[in-house]
Structures are given as C-alpha cells and as structure tokens.
Tab-separated table of C-alpha atoms in Angstrom:
chain	number	residue	atom	x	y	z
W	1	MET	CA	-143.928	-69.838	-216.359
W	2	ILE	CA	-144.893	-66.186	-216.635
W	3	LYS	CA	-148.093	-65.934	-218.671
W	4	LYS	CA	-149.794	-62.827	-217.271
W	5	ILE	CA	-148.028	-59.614	-216.271
W	6	LEU	CA	-149.539	-56.542	-214.600
W	7	ILE	CA	-147.628	-53.259	-214.643
W	8	MET	CA	-148.932	-50.541	-212.330
W	9	ASN	CA	-147.903	-47.015	-213.290
W	10	LEU	CA	-150.168	-44.421	-211.681
W	11	THR	CA	-147.809	-41.495	-212.114
W	12	ARG	CA	-147.211	-39.048	-214.985
W	13	MET	CA	-146.756	-39.246	-218.744
W	14	GLY	CA	-142.971	-39.027	-218.501
W	15	ASP	CA	-142.896	-42.038	-216.188
W	16	LEU	CA	-145.014	-44.008	-218.662
W	17	ILE	CA	-142.529	-43.297	-221.445
W	18	GLN	CA	-139.641	-44.169	-219.153
W	19	SER	CA	-141.187	-47.594	-218.555
W	20	THR	CA	-141.122	-48.578	-222.257
W	21	PRO	CA	-137.676	-50.298	-222.239
W	22	LEU	CA	-138.865	-52.430	-219.309
W	23	ILE	CA	-142.057	-53.356	-221.169
W	24	GLU	CA	-140.149	-54.205	-224.344
W	25	GLY	CA	-137.726	-56.316	-222.329
W	26	LEU	CA	-140.552	-58.209	-220.621
W	27	HIS	CA	-142.161	-58.817	-224.010
W	28	LYS	CA	-138.913	-60.283	-225.378
W	29	LYS	CA	-138.236	-62.346	-222.262
W	30	TYR	CA	-141.813	-63.676	-222.065
W	31	PRO	CA	-143.082	-63.475	-225.683
W	32	GLN	CA	-146.269	-65.419	-224.940
W	33	ALA	CA	-147.200	-63.364	-221.879
W	34	HIS	CA	-150.237	-61.087	-221.809
W	35	ILE	CA	-149.135	-57.652	-220.545
W	36	THR	CA	-151.698	-55.454	-218.797
W	37	MET	CA	-150.960	-51.847	-217.854
W	38	MET	CA	-152.810	-50.108	-215.020
W	39	VAL	CA	-152.824	-46.321	-215.457
W	40	SER	CA	-154.680	-43.318	-214.110
W	41	SER	CA	-157.519	-41.947	-216.197
W	42	ASP	CA	-155.492	-38.845	-217.155
W	43	PHE	CA	-153.134	-40.891	-219.332
W	44	ALA	CA	-155.316	-43.742	-220.600
W	45	ASP	CA	-155.339	-42.453	-224.178
W	46	PHE	CA	-151.596	-41.861	-224.225
W	47	THR	CA	-150.923	-45.393	-222.936
W	48	ARG	CA	-152.243	-46.732	-226.264
W	49	ARG	CA	-149.046	-45.314	-227.764
W	50	ILE	CA	-146.870	-47.680	-225.710
W	51	PRO	CA	-145.727	-50.787	-227.630
W	52	HIS	CA	-146.366	-54.364	-226.436
W	53	ILE	CA	-149.312	-53.532	-224.148
W	54	ASN	CA	-152.109	-56.056	-224.647
W	55	GLU	CA	-154.638	-54.532	-222.265
W	56	ILE	CA	-155.153	-51.265	-220.397
W	57	VAL	CA	-157.068	-50.977	-217.138
W	58	VAL	CA	-157.953	-47.462	-216.004
W	59	PHE	CA	-157.945	-46.425	-212.369
W	60	ASN	CA	-160.180	-43.365	-212.173
W	61	LEU	CA	-160.199	-41.464	-208.886
W	62	ARG	CA	-160.646	-38.198	-210.774
W	63	GLN	CA	-164.349	-38.970	-211.089
W	64	PHE	CA	-164.679	-38.013	-207.415
W	65	ASN	CA	-163.000	-34.604	-207.747
W	66	ASP	CA	-166.086	-32.532	-208.528
W	67	ARG	CA	-168.019	-34.010	-205.638
W	68	ALA	CA	-165.071	-33.428	-203.309
W	69	PHE	CA	-165.108	-29.724	-204.154
W	70	LYS	CA	-168.863	-29.595	-203.594
W	71	GLY	CA	-168.617	-31.385	-200.254
W	72	SER	CA	-170.730	-34.347	-201.373
W	73	MET	CA	-167.977	-36.925	-201.645
W	74	SER	CA	-168.298	-40.108	-199.604
W	75	TRP	CA	-165.157	-41.927	-198.482
W	76	VAL	CA	-167.233	-45.094	-198.332
W	77	GLU	CA	-168.072	-44.644	-202.003
W	78	ILE	CA	-164.387	-44.270	-202.884
W	79	TYR	CA	-163.541	-47.378	-200.857
W	80	ARG	CA	-166.228	-49.357	-202.663
W	81	TYR	CA	-164.939	-48.170	-206.020
W	82	ILE	CA	-161.378	-49.274	-205.200
W	83	GLU	CA	-162.610	-52.595	-203.798
W	84	HIS	CA	-164.715	-53.306	-206.895
W	85	PHE	CA	-161.851	-52.258	-209.173
W	86	LEU	CA	-159.375	-54.594	-207.468
W	87	ASN	CA	-161.845	-57.492	-207.257
W	88	SER	CA	-162.243	-57.276	-211.038
W	89	LEU	CA	-158.490	-57.862	-211.418
W	90	ILE	CA	-158.119	-60.845	-209.085
W	91	PRO	CA	-159.598	-63.410	-211.539
W	92	HIS	CA	-156.856	-62.549	-214.037
W	93	ASN	CA	-154.424	-64.572	-211.866
W	94	PHE	CA	-151.383	-62.460	-212.720
W	95	ASP	CA	-148.049	-64.241	-212.398
W	96	LEU	CA	-145.932	-61.088	-212.121
W	97	LEU	CA	-146.707	-57.557	-210.960
W	98	VAL	CA	-144.344	-54.610	-211.406
W	99	ASN	CA	-145.295	-51.536	-209.378
W	100	LEU	CA	-143.665	-48.427	-210.845
W	101	SER	CA	-145.608	-46.161	-208.506
W	102	HIS	CA	-144.362	-45.417	-205.017
W	103	SER	CA	-147.449	-44.240	-203.149
W	104	LYS	CA	-148.888	-45.881	-200.058
W	105	LEU	CA	-152.171	-46.374	-201.912
W	106	SER	CA	-150.505	-48.347	-204.714
W	107	ALA	CA	-148.726	-50.540	-202.153
W	108	LEU	CA	-151.990	-51.264	-200.343
W	109	MET	CA	-153.743	-52.073	-203.619
W	110	ILE	CA	-151.023	-54.543	-204.564
W	111	SER	CA	-151.121	-56.315	-201.214
W	112	TYR	CA	-154.898	-56.696	-201.648
W	113	LEU	CA	-154.401	-58.430	-205.022
W	114	GLY	CA	-152.288	-61.160	-203.406
W	115	ILE	CA	-149.931	-61.680	-206.377
W	116	LYS	CA	-146.898	-63.741	-205.338
W	117	ASP	CA	-144.189	-62.247	-207.560
W	118	VAL	CA	-144.170	-58.483	-206.963
W	119	ARG	CA	-141.478	-55.985	-208.001
W	120	GLY	CA	-141.854	-52.648	-206.287
W	121	PHE	CA	-143.715	-51.522	-203.209
W	122	THR	CA	-146.358	-53.651	-201.541
W	123	CYS	CA	-147.459	-53.911	-197.899
W	124	ASP	CA	-146.770	-56.391	-195.143
W	125	ASN	CA	-149.407	-57.746	-192.744
W	126	GLU	CA	-149.135	-54.613	-190.585
W	127	GLY	CA	-149.772	-52.308	-193.553
W	128	ASP	CA	-146.192	-51.005	-193.777
W	129	ARG	CA	-144.647	-50.589	-197.202
W	130	LYS	CA	-141.972	-53.056	-198.212
W	131	THR	CA	-140.095	-54.133	-201.321
W	132	GLY	CA	-137.812	-57.086	-201.855
W	133	HIS	CA	-136.053	-56.562	-205.177
W	134	PRO	CA	-132.644	-54.851	-204.790
W	135	TRP	CA	-133.238	-52.351	-207.588
W	136	MET	CA	-136.613	-51.410	-206.149
W	137	GLN	CA	-135.027	-51.024	-202.714
W	138	TYR	CA	-132.600	-48.635	-204.379
W	139	PHE	CA	-135.540	-46.845	-206.019
W	140	GLY	CA	-137.132	-46.389	-202.601
W	141	THR	CA	-134.053	-44.992	-200.893
W	142	GLU	CA	-132.633	-42.887	-203.743
W	143	PRO	CA	-134.800	-39.791	-203.056
W	144	PHE	CA	-133.096	-39.457	-199.668
W	145	ASN	CA	-129.602	-39.539	-201.205
W	146	ARG	CA	-130.191	-37.886	-204.579
W	147	ILE	CA	-126.833	-36.208	-204.955
W	148	LEU	CA	-125.121	-39.640	-204.803
W	149	ASN	CA	-127.299	-41.257	-207.465
W	150	SER	CA	-125.913	-41.881	-210.956
W	151	TYR	CA	-128.694	-44.088	-212.367
W	152	ASN	CA	-131.469	-42.972	-214.689
W	153	LEU	CA	-134.988	-43.969	-213.719
W	154	VAL	CA	-135.266	-46.013	-216.932
W	155	ASP	CA	-132.299	-48.150	-215.915
W	156	ILE	CA	-133.781	-48.694	-212.455
W	157	PHE	CA	-137.160	-49.695	-213.930
W	158	THR	CA	-135.593	-52.068	-216.467
W	159	ARG	CA	-133.373	-53.871	-213.994
W	160	SER	CA	-136.185	-54.195	-211.477
W	161	GLY	CA	-137.814	-56.514	-214.000
W	162	ASP	CA	-134.609	-58.577	-214.273
W	163	ILE	CA	-134.239	-57.494	-217.883
W	164	ILE	CA	-130.782	-57.859	-219.393
W	165	PRO	CA	-129.935	-54.417	-220.788
W	166	ASP	CA	-129.130	-54.084	-224.479
W	167	GLY	CA	-129.287	-50.332	-225.030
W	168	ARG	CA	-133.049	-50.226	-225.524
W	169	GLN	CA	-134.299	-46.672	-225.842
W	170	VAL	CA	-137.652	-45.238	-224.875
W	171	LYS	CA	-140.287	-45.681	-227.579
W	172	ILE	CA	-143.800	-44.639	-228.447
W	173	GLN	CA	-145.917	-45.612	-231.421
W	174	THR	CA	-146.478	-43.052	-234.158
W	175	ASP	CA	-148.919	-43.040	-237.044
W	176	ALA	CA	-149.115	-41.368	-240.440
W	177	SER	CA	-152.412	-39.861	-239.325
W	178	ASP	CA	-150.473	-37.759	-236.784
W	179	ASP	CA	-148.700	-35.918	-239.597
W	180	ALA	CA	-151.953	-35.393	-241.469
W	181	LEU	CA	-153.389	-33.504	-238.485
W	182	ILE	CA	-150.854	-30.667	-238.862
W	183	SER	CA	-150.533	-30.553	-242.666
W	184	ASP	CA	-152.938	-27.620	-243.059
W	185	GLU	CA	-151.159	-25.672	-240.308
W	186	ILE	CA	-147.787	-26.283	-241.967
W	187	ARG	CA	-149.089	-24.829	-245.222
W	188	ARG	CA	-150.699	-21.885	-243.446
W	189	LEU	CA	-147.439	-21.071	-241.643
W	190	ASN	CA	-145.458	-21.531	-244.876
W	191	ILE	CA	-143.075	-23.971	-243.215
W	192	GLN	CA	-140.664	-25.416	-245.773
W	193	ALA	CA	-138.843	-28.736	-245.714
W	194	ASP	CA	-135.458	-27.077	-245.219
W	195	ASP	CA	-136.562	-24.770	-242.381
W	196	LEU	CA	-134.730	-25.143	-239.089
W	197	LEU	CA	-137.498	-25.826	-236.564
W	198	ILE	CA	-136.608	-25.596	-232.883
W	199	GLY	CA	-139.248	-26.553	-230.342
W	200	VAL	CA	-139.427	-24.836	-226.971
W	201	GLN	CA	-141.269	-26.102	-223.883
W	202	ALA	CA	-141.145	-23.095	-221.566
W	203	GLY	CA	-143.560	-24.419	-218.947
W	204	SER	CA	-143.317	-27.299	-216.513
W	205	SER	CA	-145.504	-28.870	-213.843
W	206	LEU	CA	-143.523	-27.147	-211.071
W	207	GLU	CA	-142.911	-23.414	-211.337
W	208	GLY	CA	-139.524	-23.557	-209.610
W	209	ARG	CA	-138.142	-25.799	-212.366
W	210	ARG	CA	-138.793	-23.264	-215.116
W	211	TRP	CA	-136.211	-21.138	-216.812
W	212	SER	CA	-137.497	-17.556	-216.974
W	213	SER	CA	-139.698	-16.329	-219.836
W	214	LYS	CA	-137.147	-13.569	-220.424
W	215	SER	CA	-134.367	-16.119	-220.895
W	216	PHE	CA	-136.441	-18.190	-223.321
W	217	ALA	CA	-137.267	-15.017	-225.280
W	218	GLU	CA	-133.630	-13.907	-225.488
W	219	MET	CA	-132.583	-17.382	-226.561
W	220	GLY	CA	-135.304	-17.441	-229.243
W	221	ASP	CA	-134.076	-14.136	-230.628
W	222	LEU	CA	-130.486	-15.382	-230.776
W	223	LEU	CA	-131.501	-18.558	-232.618
W	224	ALA	CA	-133.708	-16.601	-235.028
W	225	ARG	CA	-130.936	-14.102	-235.730
W	226	ASP	CA	-127.939	-16.427	-235.917
W	227	LEU	CA	-129.520	-19.573	-237.408
W	228	HIS	CA	-132.667	-18.120	-238.986
W	229	ALA	CA	-134.594	-20.695	-236.948
W	230	LYS	CA	-138.331	-20.844	-236.530
W	231	ILE	CA	-139.297	-21.243	-232.880
W	232	LEU	CA	-142.298	-23.431	-232.010
W	233	LEU	CA	-143.690	-22.952	-228.501
W	234	PHE	CA	-145.308	-26.045	-226.954
W	235	GLY	CA	-147.308	-26.509	-223.778
W	236	VAL	CA	-150.752	-27.161	-222.363
W	237	ALA	CA	-153.455	-24.500	-222.210
W	238	SER	CA	-152.615	-23.600	-218.598
W	239	GLU	CA	-149.127	-22.568	-219.780
W	240	SER	CA	-150.426	-20.052	-222.334
W	241	ARG	CA	-149.483	-17.116	-220.107
W	242	ILE	CA	-145.863	-18.238	-220.086
W	243	ALA	CA	-145.836	-18.516	-223.871
W	244	GLN	CA	-147.396	-15.066	-224.201
W	245	GLU	CA	-144.654	-13.641	-222.001
W	246	VAL	CA	-142.008	-15.249	-224.205
W	247	VAL	CA	-143.529	-13.920	-227.424
W	248	ALA	CA	-144.050	-10.433	-225.962
W	249	ALA	CA	-140.384	-10.206	-224.955
W	250	MET	CA	-139.030	-11.342	-228.340
W	251	ALA	CA	-137.817	-8.916	-230.990
W	252	HIS	CA	-138.152	-11.484	-233.813
W	253	LYS	CA	-141.853	-12.184	-233.291
W	254	GLU	CA	-142.204	-13.154	-236.950
W	255	ARG	CA	-140.013	-16.207	-236.286
W	256	VAL	CA	-142.077	-17.685	-233.438
W	257	VAL	CA	-145.228	-19.823	-233.604
W	258	ASP	CA	-147.224	-20.222	-230.389
W	259	LEU	CA	-148.775	-23.702	-230.343
W	260	THR	CA	-149.400	-23.676	-226.593
W	261	GLY	CA	-152.771	-25.228	-225.805
W	262	LYS	CA	-153.369	-25.978	-229.498
W	263	THR	CA	-152.045	-29.522	-229.721
W	264	GLY	CA	-153.251	-32.827	-228.457
W	265	ILE	CA	-150.829	-35.716	-228.134
W	266	PRO	CA	-151.062	-36.711	-231.841
W	267	GLU	CA	-150.340	-33.152	-233.011
W	268	LEU	CA	-147.532	-32.722	-230.488
W	269	ILE	CA	-145.893	-35.915	-231.725
W	270	ALA	CA	-146.155	-34.743	-235.346
W	271	TRP	CA	-144.595	-31.349	-234.551
W	272	LEU	CA	-141.786	-32.833	-232.446
W	273	LYS	CA	-140.881	-35.197	-235.298
W	274	LYS	CA	-140.324	-32.139	-237.492
W	275	CYS	CA	-138.172	-30.291	-234.953
W	276	GLN	CA	-134.396	-30.607	-235.215
W	277	TYR	CA	-134.059	-29.633	-231.545
W	278	LEU	CA	-136.281	-29.331	-228.491
W	279	ILE	CA	-135.239	-26.899	-225.755
W	280	THR	CA	-137.128	-27.826	-222.636
W	281	ASN	CA	-137.386	-27.972	-218.900
W	282	ASP	CA	-137.713	-31.451	-217.367
W	283	THR	CA	-141.156	-32.311	-218.797
W	284	GLY	CA	-143.245	-35.049	-220.369
W	285	THR	CA	-142.721	-33.312	-223.710
W	286	MET	CA	-138.990	-33.925	-223.292
W	287	HIS	CA	-139.540	-37.667	-222.900
W	288	ILE	CA	-141.817	-37.777	-225.966
W	289	ALA	CA	-139.084	-36.041	-227.973
W	290	ALA	CA	-136.505	-38.554	-226.687
W	291	ALA	CA	-138.736	-41.399	-227.864
W	292	LEU	CA	-138.949	-39.781	-231.313
W	293	GLY	CA	-135.202	-39.222	-231.636
W	294	THR	CA	-135.386	-35.420	-231.602
W	295	LYS	CA	-132.228	-33.814	-230.200
W	296	ILE	CA	-132.887	-32.386	-226.751
W	297	VAL	CA	-131.338	-29.446	-224.962
W	298	GLY	CA	-132.535	-30.039	-221.415
W	299	LEU	CA	-132.735	-27.481	-218.623
W	300	PHE	CA	-132.614	-28.993	-215.134
W	301	PHE	CA	-133.271	-26.640	-212.242
W	302	ALA	CA	-134.410	-26.858	-208.613
W	303	HIS	CA	-135.616	-30.427	-207.846
W	304	ALA	CA	-134.991	-31.684	-211.391
W	305	HIS	CA	-132.010	-34.075	-211.363
W	306	PRO	CA	-130.466	-34.994	-214.741
W	307	TYR	CA	-129.114	-38.299	-213.451
W	308	GLU	CA	-132.623	-39.388	-212.466
W	309	THR	CA	-134.814	-38.179	-215.310
W	310	GLY	CA	-132.532	-36.891	-218.054
W	311	PRO	CA	-133.567	-37.668	-221.660
W	312	TYR	CA	-132.983	-41.364	-222.234
W	313	GLY	CA	-130.928	-41.813	-225.352
W	314	PRO	CA	-127.513	-40.837	-226.730
W	315	GLY	CA	-126.578	-37.436	-228.092
W	316	HIS	CA	-128.708	-35.087	-225.985
W	317	ILE	CA	-127.280	-32.306	-223.825
W	318	ILE	CA	-128.296	-31.070	-220.395
W	319	PHE	CA	-127.651	-27.783	-218.601
W	320	GLN	CA	-127.597	-27.650	-214.812
W	321	ALA	CA	-126.315	-25.108	-212.294
W	322	ARG	CA	-123.071	-26.174	-210.607
W	323	ILE	CA	-123.891	-25.000	-207.102
W	324	PRO	CA	-123.793	-26.944	-203.791
W	325	CYS	CA	-127.569	-27.126	-203.348
W	326	ALA	CA	-128.373	-28.509	-206.806
W	327	PRO	CA	-130.498	-30.500	-207.105
W	328	CYS	CA	-132.874	-29.457	-204.330
W	329	SER	CA	-134.117	-32.050	-201.892
W	330	TYR	CA	-137.799	-32.869	-202.344
W	331	ALA	CA	-138.227	-31.868	-198.705
W	332	VAL	CA	-137.070	-28.311	-199.437
W	333	HIS	CA	-139.081	-25.350	-200.680
W	334	CYS	CA	-136.551	-22.903	-202.097
W	335	ASN	CA	-137.320	-19.214	-201.615
W	336	ASN	CA	-134.465	-18.046	-203.828
W	337	ILE	CA	-134.095	-20.199	-206.927
W	338	VAL	CA	-130.725	-18.871	-208.030
W	339	CYS	CA	-129.922	-21.909	-210.182
W	340	ILE	CA	-132.072	-20.665	-213.069
W	341	GLN	CA	-129.895	-17.555	-213.304
W	342	LYS	CA	-126.653	-19.476	-213.885
W	343	VAL	CA	-127.523	-20.771	-217.371
W	344	ARG	CA	-127.584	-18.009	-219.975
W	345	PRO	CA	-129.353	-17.899	-223.364
W	346	GLN	CA	-125.968	-17.411	-225.061
W	347	HIS	CA	-124.811	-20.770	-223.658
W	348	LEU	CA	-127.619	-22.651	-225.392
W	349	CYS	CA	-127.323	-20.741	-228.644
W	350	SER	CA	-123.561	-21.313	-228.847
W	351	MET	CA	-123.918	-25.063	-228.246
W	352	ILE	CA	-126.708	-25.451	-230.825
W	353	THR	CA	-124.837	-23.336	-233.384
W	354	PHE	CA	-121.743	-25.541	-233.011
W	355	HIS	CA	-123.791	-28.756	-233.215
W	356	ARG	CA	-125.631	-27.472	-236.257
W	357	ALA	CA	-122.322	-26.798	-238.030
W	358	LYS	CA	-120.286	-29.820	-236.905
W	359	GLY	CA	-122.856	-32.528	-236.158
W	360	PHE	CA	-121.567	-33.269	-232.660
W	361	TRP	CA	-121.600	-31.607	-229.244
W	362	LYS	CA	-118.536	-29.752	-228.007
W	363	LEU	CA	-117.919	-26.665	-225.918
W	364	PRO	CA	-117.174	-23.881	-228.445
W	365	GLU	CA	-114.167	-21.682	-227.876
W	366	GLY	CA	-114.906	-18.358	-226.271
W	367	MET	CA	-117.937	-19.365	-224.192
W	368	ASP	CA	-117.815	-17.546	-220.874
W	369	GLY	CA	-119.848	-17.380	-217.682
W	370	LEU	CA	-119.532	-21.123	-217.112
W	371	ASP	CA	-118.013	-21.117	-213.624
W	372	GLU	CA	-121.288	-22.315	-212.089
W	373	VAL	CA	-122.687	-24.338	-215.000
W	374	ASN	CA	-122.622	-28.043	-215.814
W	375	ILE	CA	-123.162	-29.208	-219.390
W	376	TYR	CA	-123.560	-32.933	-219.973
W	377	GLU	CA	-123.967	-35.112	-223.051
W	378	THR	CA	-125.927	-38.351	-222.742
W	379	SER	CA	-124.430	-41.671	-223.864
W	380	PHE	CA	-124.539	-45.382	-223.018
W	381	ASP	CA	-121.654	-47.173	-221.322
W	382	ASP	CA	-120.514	-50.744	-222.007
W	383	ASP	CA	-123.115	-52.091	-219.572
W	384	CYS	CA	-125.908	-50.145	-221.316
W	385	PHE	CA	-126.422	-47.703	-218.463
W	386	LEU	CA	-127.197	-44.140	-219.485
W	387	ARG	CA	-124.282	-41.911	-218.547
W	388	LEU	CA	-123.766	-38.157	-218.486
W	389	LYS	CA	-120.481	-37.061	-220.004
W	390	PRO	CA	-119.288	-33.658	-218.738
W	391	LEU	CA	-118.527	-31.248	-221.575
W	392	ILE	CA	-116.921	-28.717	-219.229
C-alpha cells in the first residue's frame, strides 16, 4: 500500500504548475497517502499554492552561489550538504518517488535514497541514468525527436504516475487576501469592473523566445484603439527594460500600466484573475494564467514547442511560425531568429476582436500574411489528452 509519496521537481515554476494534475490524481488514487514535494529554494513559497501537498522539503544549492563567485566555495562542503539533506529523507521510508526533474544530479540523489518504486530518472550501479516507466522513457527521448511529439508535458507527467486521466486541469490555490493586495492600486488606476483588461508578458527566460518589443507595442496600440482595452504589462524586475521599450513605442500610453517588477506571486495572481486575456511568450506567468482560467494567447518561438508546454486547458490559442526549423532543437543556437517576424500584431488583434464579439475562436475573414503562421486552439480529446486544433 502506498502511504508516503515523494515528488521531486527541481525545475521551474511552470513545471511545478504542470505537475498539479499528477498530484491531484495521486491524492485521489491514494487518499490516505502523505505527499511530500521536494523543490529548489527559488520556488519554495510558490509551492505552498499547489493543492494536496502535505509537506515541502527545500533543496537549497543557491546558498553556495555567493561563495562560488568569491572563490571560497568548497566542493566538499556542497557534498556534505547534499549528503546530510538526503540522509534526513531516508527515515521517511517513502513508498513511491516521482522524479519530474531530468538532471544527472537528481538521478544520483534518487539512487542514494534507495526507494524501490521510482518513476523518472535514477541511476544504476555504474552511475548511468536509467528509467523504467514507459512514459518516463518517452519523456527522456522526446527532446531528441521534438518535431514528432504530440503530447503535452502535463499528460506525460500524469501518466507516468499511472493516473487515469479525467480531464484534470492545472490548478493553484488562491486566496481573498490576494485581491486585497491590489485593491488600492485598482482605485488609483481608476480601473472599473467593466474595463477590458488584457495582460501582456513581454519577457521570457530566454531572449530568443521573445516577440519583439516593437510588436508588443503595436499590438497594444491596436487593442487600445479597437477594443478600448487597458494593457497591463507583467514581468520580473530584470524585464523592466523590455517593458519600458514597449511603453516608449506605444502611441496610446494612457492605456498601458507597467506592473513589471511590482508584483509578487500573490499580486500577480490577483491581476491575472482580473484579466480577460493574457498575451504571453512561453512563460511561468502563462501557466499561472492557465490555472486561473484566464484566456491565453500564446506566442511560441525558437525552442518553445506548443505541443510540449502549451497552456493546459481548453479554449486557449497559440501562434507559431510555420517554417521547417520550428521549433529549434535544444542543441541549436539560432543566429537569425526569423520565426518571431512571421506573427504580426494584426493577427493577434483580429483573433481577440473576433473572440470578444462571438465568444469563440475562429479565423476572421480577411486576415492576411498567414502563409508561414500556425494558429492552434487547445482542447481535450476523448482520452483526455490535450490537443491542438489548427485554425488555419
């Protein structure tokens, strides 16, 4: 009987959100089980937003960063930290471990713990990575054959835990206190209940995945002019320059609010709940919006692959360049990212305008410049896999 479950997810915020259907499924399958989540220190606070987690253990290698830069870091000290950290977990006697990371370090850590039932990468006696579950074998080989993949990462995660799919969507916990944090700002900005609020995430962790600031600015002007929308710019403090470029290039500056670097996770959640749409690159913000039910207009360029990490839920749309090299291989550094030039601001504005008027997604008559553009709508098939329906 499964009584204690450990889930290791040492990756990014988006991956944490994408693991929530798996966690919910494990909770329903083993209702008496104690579920522990191992996360990196960067996302410990956010992990408290994930339902059905009984305990969080924090793996903190970041504490060694400052000393590494100063040249005073000791590899022996790091080894001792990892050894002590893992030894503290062994007495828990976990019955099941699901490794949603794919690094060599995570595989070595799991082999050290000696848990019998492991889903995901671990190591054999020679220290080589291995995985036994078919869906995790697929997860390990998919990056080498990306163009052939049609499965979302959420579906791979869920089925690796032998969870019977039932259309579960990604979820995070919200609180009334989130809304209270932005109430003063809403009054100051004179935002009314019937205002059309459209969020924009212009930055992303990888520069090559970003649509240009000029394109975001032109799109913002079109939405402000045609729909009288208010544009809310989101992002972390390091993306402030991008937001400033967008605002500087806009003609309708009075319709844009720059919230870049001014929101923590609670405030971001509160703002996204108020947005009717989020226009975004492939980011963690996109996955938060998907968990909140906000309609997403996703922009997938360079390495970003909509079949892998598209917004998990029905009724979102995704733009991608229809060119032979899209998506890029992770082994490639592109010196001429032409894909971001194929999607035009008018394409997004036309789709949102139609959806706003009709309540469903459809290619409006008269849209041009689509010869090298894919537009998909997300939906679930009869087997509860997320599918991308071509709208062109």
